[in-house]
Coordinates of C-alpha atoms in Angstrom, one line a residue:
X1 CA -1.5 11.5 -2.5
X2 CA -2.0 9.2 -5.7
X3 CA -4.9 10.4 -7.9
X4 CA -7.2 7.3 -8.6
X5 CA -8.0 7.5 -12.7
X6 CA -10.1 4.3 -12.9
X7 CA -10.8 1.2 -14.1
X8 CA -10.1 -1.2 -16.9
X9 CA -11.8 -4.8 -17.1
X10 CA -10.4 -7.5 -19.3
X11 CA -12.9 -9.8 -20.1
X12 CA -11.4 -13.2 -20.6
X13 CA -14.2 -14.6 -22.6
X14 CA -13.9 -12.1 -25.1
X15 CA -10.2 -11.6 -24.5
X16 CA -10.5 -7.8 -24.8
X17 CA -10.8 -5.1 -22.5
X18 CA -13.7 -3.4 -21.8
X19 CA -15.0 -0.1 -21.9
X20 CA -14.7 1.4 -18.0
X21 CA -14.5 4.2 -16.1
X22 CA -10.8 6.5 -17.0
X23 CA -10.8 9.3 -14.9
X24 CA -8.4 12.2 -16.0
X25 CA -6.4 12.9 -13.4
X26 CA -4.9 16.0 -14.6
X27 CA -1.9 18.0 -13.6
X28 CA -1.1 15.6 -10.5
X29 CA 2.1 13.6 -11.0
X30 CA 1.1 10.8 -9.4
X31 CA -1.2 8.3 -9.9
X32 CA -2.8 4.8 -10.0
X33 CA -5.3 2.8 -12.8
X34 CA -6.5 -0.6 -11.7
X35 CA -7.1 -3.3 -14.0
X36 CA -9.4 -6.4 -13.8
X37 CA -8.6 -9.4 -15.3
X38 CA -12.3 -11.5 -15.6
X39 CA -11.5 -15.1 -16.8
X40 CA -7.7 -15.3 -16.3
X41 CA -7.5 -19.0 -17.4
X42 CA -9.5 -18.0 -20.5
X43 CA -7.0 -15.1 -21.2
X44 CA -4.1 -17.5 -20.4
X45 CA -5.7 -20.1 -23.2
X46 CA -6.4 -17.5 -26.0
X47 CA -3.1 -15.9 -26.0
X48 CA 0.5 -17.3 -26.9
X49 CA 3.7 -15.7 -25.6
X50 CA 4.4 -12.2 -26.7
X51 CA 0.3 -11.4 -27.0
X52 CA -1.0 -9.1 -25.0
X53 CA -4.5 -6.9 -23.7
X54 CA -4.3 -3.3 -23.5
X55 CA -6.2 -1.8 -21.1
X56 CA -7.9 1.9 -21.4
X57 CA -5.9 4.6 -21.6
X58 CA -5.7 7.5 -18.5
X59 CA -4.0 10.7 -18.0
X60 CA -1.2 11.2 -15.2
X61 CA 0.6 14.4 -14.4
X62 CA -0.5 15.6 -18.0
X63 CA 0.6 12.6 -20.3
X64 CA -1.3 9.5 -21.6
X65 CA -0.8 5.8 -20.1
X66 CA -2.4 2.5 -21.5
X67 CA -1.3 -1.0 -19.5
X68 CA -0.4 -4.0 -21.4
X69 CA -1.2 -7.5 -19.9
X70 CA 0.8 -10.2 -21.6
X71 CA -0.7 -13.3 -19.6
X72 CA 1.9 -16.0 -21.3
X73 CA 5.0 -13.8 -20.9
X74 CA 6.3 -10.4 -23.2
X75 CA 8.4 -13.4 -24.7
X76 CA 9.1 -17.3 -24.8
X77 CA 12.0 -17.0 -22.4
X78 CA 9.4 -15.9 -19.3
X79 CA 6.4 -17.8 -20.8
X80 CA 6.1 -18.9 -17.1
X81 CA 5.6 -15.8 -15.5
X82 CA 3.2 -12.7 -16.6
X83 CA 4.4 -9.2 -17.9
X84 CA 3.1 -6.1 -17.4
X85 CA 4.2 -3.1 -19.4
X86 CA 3.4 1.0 -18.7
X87 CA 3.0 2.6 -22.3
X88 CA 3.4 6.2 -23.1
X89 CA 0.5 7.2 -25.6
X90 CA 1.2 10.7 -26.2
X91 CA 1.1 11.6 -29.9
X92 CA 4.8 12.7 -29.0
X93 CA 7.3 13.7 -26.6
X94 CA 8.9 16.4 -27.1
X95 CA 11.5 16.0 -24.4
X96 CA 12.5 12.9 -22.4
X97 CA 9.8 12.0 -20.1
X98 CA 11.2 10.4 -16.2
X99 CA 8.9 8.8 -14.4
X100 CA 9.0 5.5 -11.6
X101 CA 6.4 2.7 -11.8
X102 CA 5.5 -0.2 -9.6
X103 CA 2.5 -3.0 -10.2
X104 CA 1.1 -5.3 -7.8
X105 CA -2.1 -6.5 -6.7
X106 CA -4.5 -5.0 -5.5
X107 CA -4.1 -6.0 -1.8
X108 CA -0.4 -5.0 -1.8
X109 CA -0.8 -2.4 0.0
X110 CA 2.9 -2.1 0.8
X111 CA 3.6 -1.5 -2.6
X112 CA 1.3 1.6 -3.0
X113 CA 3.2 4.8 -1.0
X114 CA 5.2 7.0 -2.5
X115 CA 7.7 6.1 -0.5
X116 CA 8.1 2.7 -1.5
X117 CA 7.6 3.9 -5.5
X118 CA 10.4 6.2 -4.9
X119 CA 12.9 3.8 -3.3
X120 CA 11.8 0.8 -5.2
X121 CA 11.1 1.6 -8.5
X122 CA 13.8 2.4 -10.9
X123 CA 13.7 5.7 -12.7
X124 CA 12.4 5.0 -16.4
X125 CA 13.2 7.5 -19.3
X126 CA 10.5 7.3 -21.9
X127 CA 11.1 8.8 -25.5
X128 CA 9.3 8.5 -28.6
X129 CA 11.7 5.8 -29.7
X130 CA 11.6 3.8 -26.1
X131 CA 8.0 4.8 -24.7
X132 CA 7.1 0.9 -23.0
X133 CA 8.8 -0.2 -19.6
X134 CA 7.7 -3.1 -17.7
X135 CA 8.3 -5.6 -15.5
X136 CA 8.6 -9.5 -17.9
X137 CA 9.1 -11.4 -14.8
X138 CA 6.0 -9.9 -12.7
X139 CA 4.1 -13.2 -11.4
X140 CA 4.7 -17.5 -12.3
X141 CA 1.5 -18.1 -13.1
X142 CA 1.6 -21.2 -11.0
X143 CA 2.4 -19.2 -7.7
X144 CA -0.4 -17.2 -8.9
X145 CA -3.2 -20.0 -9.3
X146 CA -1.9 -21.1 -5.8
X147 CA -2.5 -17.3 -4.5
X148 CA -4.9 -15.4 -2.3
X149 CA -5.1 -12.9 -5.1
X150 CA -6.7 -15.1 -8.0
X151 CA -10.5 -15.0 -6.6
X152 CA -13.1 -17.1 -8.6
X153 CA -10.7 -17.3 -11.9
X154 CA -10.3 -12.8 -11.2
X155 CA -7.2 -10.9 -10.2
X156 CA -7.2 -7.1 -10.2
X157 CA -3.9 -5.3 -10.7
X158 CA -2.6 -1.8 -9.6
X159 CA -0.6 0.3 -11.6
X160 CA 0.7 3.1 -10.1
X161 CA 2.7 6.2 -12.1
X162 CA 4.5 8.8 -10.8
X163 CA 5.7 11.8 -13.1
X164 CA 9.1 13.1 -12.5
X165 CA 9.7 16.9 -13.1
X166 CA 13.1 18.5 -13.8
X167 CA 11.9 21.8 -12.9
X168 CA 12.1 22.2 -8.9
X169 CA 8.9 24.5 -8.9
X170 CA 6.8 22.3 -11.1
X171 CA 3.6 23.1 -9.7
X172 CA -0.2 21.0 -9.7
X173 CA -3.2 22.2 -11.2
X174 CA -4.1 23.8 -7.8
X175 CA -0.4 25.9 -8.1
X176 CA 1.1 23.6 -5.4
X177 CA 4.6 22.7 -5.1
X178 CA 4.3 18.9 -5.9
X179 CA 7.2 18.5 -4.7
X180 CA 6.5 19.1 -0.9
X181 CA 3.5 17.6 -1.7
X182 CA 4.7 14.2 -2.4
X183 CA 5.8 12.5 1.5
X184 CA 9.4 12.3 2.0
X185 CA 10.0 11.1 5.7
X186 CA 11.3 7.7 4.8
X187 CA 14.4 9.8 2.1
X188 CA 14.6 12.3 6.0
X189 CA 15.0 8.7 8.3
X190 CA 17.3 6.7 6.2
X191 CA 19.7 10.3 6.2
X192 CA 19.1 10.4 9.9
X193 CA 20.4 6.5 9.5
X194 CA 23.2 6.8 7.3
X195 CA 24.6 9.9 8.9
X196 CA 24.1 8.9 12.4
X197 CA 23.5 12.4 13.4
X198 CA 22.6 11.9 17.3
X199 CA 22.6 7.9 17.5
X200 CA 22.9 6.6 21.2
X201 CA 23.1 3.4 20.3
X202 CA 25.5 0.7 18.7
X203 CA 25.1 -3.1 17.5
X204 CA 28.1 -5.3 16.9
X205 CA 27.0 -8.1 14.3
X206 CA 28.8 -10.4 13.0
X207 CA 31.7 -8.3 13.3
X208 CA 30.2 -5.5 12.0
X209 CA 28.9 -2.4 14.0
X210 CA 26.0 -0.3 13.0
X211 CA 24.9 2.9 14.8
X212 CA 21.3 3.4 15.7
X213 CA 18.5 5.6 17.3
X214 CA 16.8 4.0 20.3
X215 CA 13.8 6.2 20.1
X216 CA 13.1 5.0 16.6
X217 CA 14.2 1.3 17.1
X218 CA 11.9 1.4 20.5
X219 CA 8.6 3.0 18.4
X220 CA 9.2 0.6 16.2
X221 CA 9.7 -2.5 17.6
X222 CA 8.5 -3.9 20.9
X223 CA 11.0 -6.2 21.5
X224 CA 13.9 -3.0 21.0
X225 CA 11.4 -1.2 23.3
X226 CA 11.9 -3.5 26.1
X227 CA 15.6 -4.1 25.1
X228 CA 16.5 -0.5 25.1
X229 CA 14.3 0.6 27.7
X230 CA 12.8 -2.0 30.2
X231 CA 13.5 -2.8 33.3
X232 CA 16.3 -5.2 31.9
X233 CA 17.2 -2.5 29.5
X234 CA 20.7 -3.2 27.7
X235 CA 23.4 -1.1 29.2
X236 CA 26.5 -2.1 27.8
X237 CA 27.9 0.7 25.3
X238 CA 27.8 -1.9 22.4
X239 CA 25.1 -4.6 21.9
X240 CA 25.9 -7.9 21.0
X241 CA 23.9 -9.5 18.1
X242 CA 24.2 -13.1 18.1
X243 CA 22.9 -15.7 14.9
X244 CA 22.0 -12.8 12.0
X245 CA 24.3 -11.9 9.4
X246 CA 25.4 -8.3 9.2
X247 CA 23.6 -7.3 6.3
X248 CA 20.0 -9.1 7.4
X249 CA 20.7 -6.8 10.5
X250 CA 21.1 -3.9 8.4
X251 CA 18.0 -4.5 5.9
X252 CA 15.9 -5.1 9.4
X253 CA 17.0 -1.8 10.2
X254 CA 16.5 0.1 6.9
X255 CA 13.1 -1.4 6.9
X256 CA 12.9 0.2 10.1
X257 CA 13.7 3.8 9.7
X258 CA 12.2 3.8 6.3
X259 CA 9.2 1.2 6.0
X260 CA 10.7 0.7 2.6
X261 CA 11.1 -3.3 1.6
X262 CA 15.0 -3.1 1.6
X263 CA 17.2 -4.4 -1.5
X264 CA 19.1 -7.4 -1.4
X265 CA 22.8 -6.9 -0.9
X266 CA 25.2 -9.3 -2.0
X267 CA 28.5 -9.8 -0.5
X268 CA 31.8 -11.3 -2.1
X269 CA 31.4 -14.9 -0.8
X270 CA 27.9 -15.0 -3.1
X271 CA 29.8 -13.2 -5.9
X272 CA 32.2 -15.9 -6.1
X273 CA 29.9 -18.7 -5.6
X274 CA 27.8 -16.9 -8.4
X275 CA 30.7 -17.2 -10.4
X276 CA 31.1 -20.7 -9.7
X277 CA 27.9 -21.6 -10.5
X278 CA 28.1 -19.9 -13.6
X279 CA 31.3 -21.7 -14.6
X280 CA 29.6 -25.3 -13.3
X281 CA 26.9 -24.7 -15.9
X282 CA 23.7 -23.8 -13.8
X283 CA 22.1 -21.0 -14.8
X284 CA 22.3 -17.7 -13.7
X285 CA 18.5 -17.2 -12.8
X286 CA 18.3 -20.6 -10.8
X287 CA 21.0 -19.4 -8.5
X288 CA 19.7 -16.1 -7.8
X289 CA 16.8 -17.4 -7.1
X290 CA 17.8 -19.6 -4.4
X291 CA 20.1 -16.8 -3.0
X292 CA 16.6 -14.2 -3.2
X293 CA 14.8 -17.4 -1.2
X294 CA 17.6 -17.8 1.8
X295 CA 17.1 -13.9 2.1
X296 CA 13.7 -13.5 2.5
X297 CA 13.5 -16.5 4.6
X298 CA 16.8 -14.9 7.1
X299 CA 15.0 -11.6 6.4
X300 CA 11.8 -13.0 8.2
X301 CA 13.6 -14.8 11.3
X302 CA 15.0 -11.4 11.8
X303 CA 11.5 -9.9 11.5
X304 CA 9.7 -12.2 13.6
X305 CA 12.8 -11.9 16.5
X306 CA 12.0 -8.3 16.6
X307 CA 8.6 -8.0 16.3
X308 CA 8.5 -5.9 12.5
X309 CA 5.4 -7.1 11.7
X310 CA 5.1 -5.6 8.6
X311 CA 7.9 -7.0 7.1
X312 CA 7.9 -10.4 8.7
X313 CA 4.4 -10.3 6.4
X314 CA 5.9 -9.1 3.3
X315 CA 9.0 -11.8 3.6
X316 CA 5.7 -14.4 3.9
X317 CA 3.8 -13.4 1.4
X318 CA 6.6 -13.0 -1.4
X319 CA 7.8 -16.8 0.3
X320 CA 4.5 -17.6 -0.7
X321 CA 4.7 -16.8 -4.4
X322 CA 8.3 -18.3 -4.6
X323 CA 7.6 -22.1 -3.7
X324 CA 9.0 -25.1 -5.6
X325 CA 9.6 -28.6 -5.5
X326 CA 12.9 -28.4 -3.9
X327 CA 12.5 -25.3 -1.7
X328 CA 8.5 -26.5 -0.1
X329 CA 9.5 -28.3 3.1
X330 CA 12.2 -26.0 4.2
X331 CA 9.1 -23.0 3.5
X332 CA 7.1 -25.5 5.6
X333 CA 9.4 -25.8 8.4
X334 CA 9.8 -22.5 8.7
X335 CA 6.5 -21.2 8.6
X336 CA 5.6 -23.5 11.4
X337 CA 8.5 -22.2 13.7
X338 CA 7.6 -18.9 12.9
X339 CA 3.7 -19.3 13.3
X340 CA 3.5 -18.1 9.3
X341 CA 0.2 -19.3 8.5
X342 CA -0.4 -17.9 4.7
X343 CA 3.0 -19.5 4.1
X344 CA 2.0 -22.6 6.0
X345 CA -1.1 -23.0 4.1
X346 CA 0.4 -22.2 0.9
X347 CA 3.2 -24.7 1.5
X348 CA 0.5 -27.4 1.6
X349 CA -1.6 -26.5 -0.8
X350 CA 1.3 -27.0 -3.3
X351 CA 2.2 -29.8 -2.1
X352 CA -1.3 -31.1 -2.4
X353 CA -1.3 -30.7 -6.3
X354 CA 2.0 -32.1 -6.8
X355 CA 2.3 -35.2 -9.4
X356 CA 3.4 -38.5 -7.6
X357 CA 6.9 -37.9 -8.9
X358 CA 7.4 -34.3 -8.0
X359 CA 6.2 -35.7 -4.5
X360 CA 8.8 -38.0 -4.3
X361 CA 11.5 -35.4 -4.9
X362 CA 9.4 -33.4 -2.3
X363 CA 10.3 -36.4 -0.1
X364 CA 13.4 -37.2 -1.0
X365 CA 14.7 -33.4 0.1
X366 CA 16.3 -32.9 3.4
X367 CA 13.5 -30.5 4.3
X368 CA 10.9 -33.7 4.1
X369 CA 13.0 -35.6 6.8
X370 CA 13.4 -32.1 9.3
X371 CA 9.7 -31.7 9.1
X372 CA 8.9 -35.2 9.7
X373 CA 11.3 -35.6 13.1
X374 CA 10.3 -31.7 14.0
X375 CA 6.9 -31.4 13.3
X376 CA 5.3 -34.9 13.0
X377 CA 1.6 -32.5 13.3
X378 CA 2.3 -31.1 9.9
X379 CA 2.6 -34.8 8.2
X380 CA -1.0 -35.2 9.9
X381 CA -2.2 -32.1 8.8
X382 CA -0.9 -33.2 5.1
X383 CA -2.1 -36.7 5.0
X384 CA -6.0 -35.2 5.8
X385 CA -5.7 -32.9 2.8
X386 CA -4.7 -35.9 0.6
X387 CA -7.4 -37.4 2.1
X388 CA -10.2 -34.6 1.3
X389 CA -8.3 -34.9 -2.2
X390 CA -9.7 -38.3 -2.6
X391 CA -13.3 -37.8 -1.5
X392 CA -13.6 -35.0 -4.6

């Protein structure tokens, strides 16, 4: 288990951070500091791109952190978004010093289990000549200021640390094995996945066939509960999976096995359109953007069909930070078929705000015309919050 080691409070009418409660958490390797950011439109006022807050500094698995809070971007090329860096503030390091790191707010509680640190987070070397690693890209600041997470101008953010020990029998202050301390079912039922050591059962999708555990599949989904074992169980050798693409299918069931937010997988088609794109002029980060959006959207279709309710709410909620002009009414229309209604709501709300000409390139999309035909209620909906708009 994480060992909590306080709290640091950025005041953003003083644009510094106050003094707070650091508790040491000593030998544990793994831990979390929270930090409150008071007055974030202050903070995002005061300071240009490349400025930052520090917060306190705390002690996990024997070694000295501070957070840095850069609410305009590390630099000018992500002055949309805001960075969050981990600092090492030991005097020095005498060897290398691995460890994995994750932020995210507060409420994220997805984020914050070992098991999704582990499998998410890259492993970070920190040295006396490299001891900062970070995350430039963490948050648009517009997705932000149309979030559930910005409350009365506050956010609070998580970071969580996790010390990696060469020695196998690295032990706590307690002389436990943190090791077998630290949960590892998710590393034991993505082996039981990948080996497929007594599956019974097999998909066929899209040409591809994936072997599978109908005891796991069945605890973990109702709909594969009745599928596999209802009264109009499935009892053909191979099931057939019809509209998903093999490697959604394959996330759905990492996600699964693991309750780990599975990686993106490219395959060759979107490596040479990348490459085409590339060569067309468009930016890189544009296009793998778009290709991130039409995965979390096909990832939560997939969700939602099976009943992974965990995931269908992460795909929502990271929807939800992701909307622009040109992707809002295809959000819309799917959050309304898929009875989304943080994405819904946040899909409006942005609209809401929009100038009159980033509302007629709203309109002008093939999303606006879908959602007009489809779902004439949502146009209702929208004209009533225009309408509240006017009578502020």
């Amino acid at each position: 288990m994480s060992s909590f080691t306080g709290v640091s409070i950025i005041d953003g009418e003083q644009c510094c951070c106050e003094a707070s409660a650091v508790v040491d958490a000593g030998g544990a390797d793994s831990g979390y500091h929270l930090l409150v950011v008071r007055g974030y439109s202050r903070t995002k006022q005061e300071l240009s791109a490349g400025e930052s807050i520090t917060s306190d500094v705390f002690t996990i698995g024997g070694h000295c952190w501070y957070i840095e809070y850069y609410p305009n971007g590390e630099n000018p090329d992500c002055g949309d978004f805001i960075s969050l860096f981990v600092t090492n503030y030991d005097n020095s390091l005498k060897e290398p010093l691995e460890t994995k790191f994750c932020f995210s707010f507060v409420d994220e509680v997805e984020k914050q289990t070992p098991m999704y640190i582990r499998a998410a987070g890259k492993t970070c070397r920190f040295t006396d000549g490299h001891c900062s690693w970070g995350t430039d890209k963490f948050v648009r600041r517009d997705a932000l200021e149309r979030s559930s997470d910005l409350k009365g101008d506050c956010f609070t953010i998580r970071c969580d640390v996790m010390v990696i020990r060469k020695d196998p029998k690295a032990e706590d202050a307690g002389g436990h094995d943190t090791k077998v301390l630290l949960s590892d079912i998710d590393q034991h039922f993505n082996t039981l996945l990948q080996t497929k050591v007594g599956a019974d059962v097999t998909f066929e999708v899209s040409g591809e066939t994936f072997a599978a555990h109908r005891c796991v599949l069945a605890a973990r989904s109702m709909v594969f509960m009745a599928q596999l074992f209802g009264p109009m169980k499935e009892t053909s050798p191979v099931i057939q999976i019809k509209d998903m693409e093999a490697k959604v299918f394959k996330a759905l069931l990492s996600f699964i096995y693991t309750d780990s937010f599975p990686v993106m997988e490219k395959d060759s088609m979107e490596e040479d359109a990348m490459v085409e794109v590339m060569e067309d002029g468009q930016e890189k980060e544009a296009a793998e953007d778009e290709m991130l959006l039409q995965w979390l959207q096909d990832l939560l279709v997939a969700a939602d069909r099976y009943d992974v309710q965990r995931l269908k709410c992460i795909c929502e909620k990271q929807l939800s930070e992701n909307i622009g002009v040109s992707t809002v009414m295809s959000a819309l229309a799917l959050a309304e078929q898929h009875h989304c209604k943080g994405l819904k709501e946040a899909c409006l709300k942005f609209i809401q705000v929009q100038s009159p000409s980033c509302l007629q390139t709203v309109m002008a999309t093939n999303g606006w015309d879908h959602v007009v035909s489809t779902y004439p209620s949502v146009l209702k909906e929208l004209f009533l919050k225009f309408a509240s708009n006017q009578r502020k």
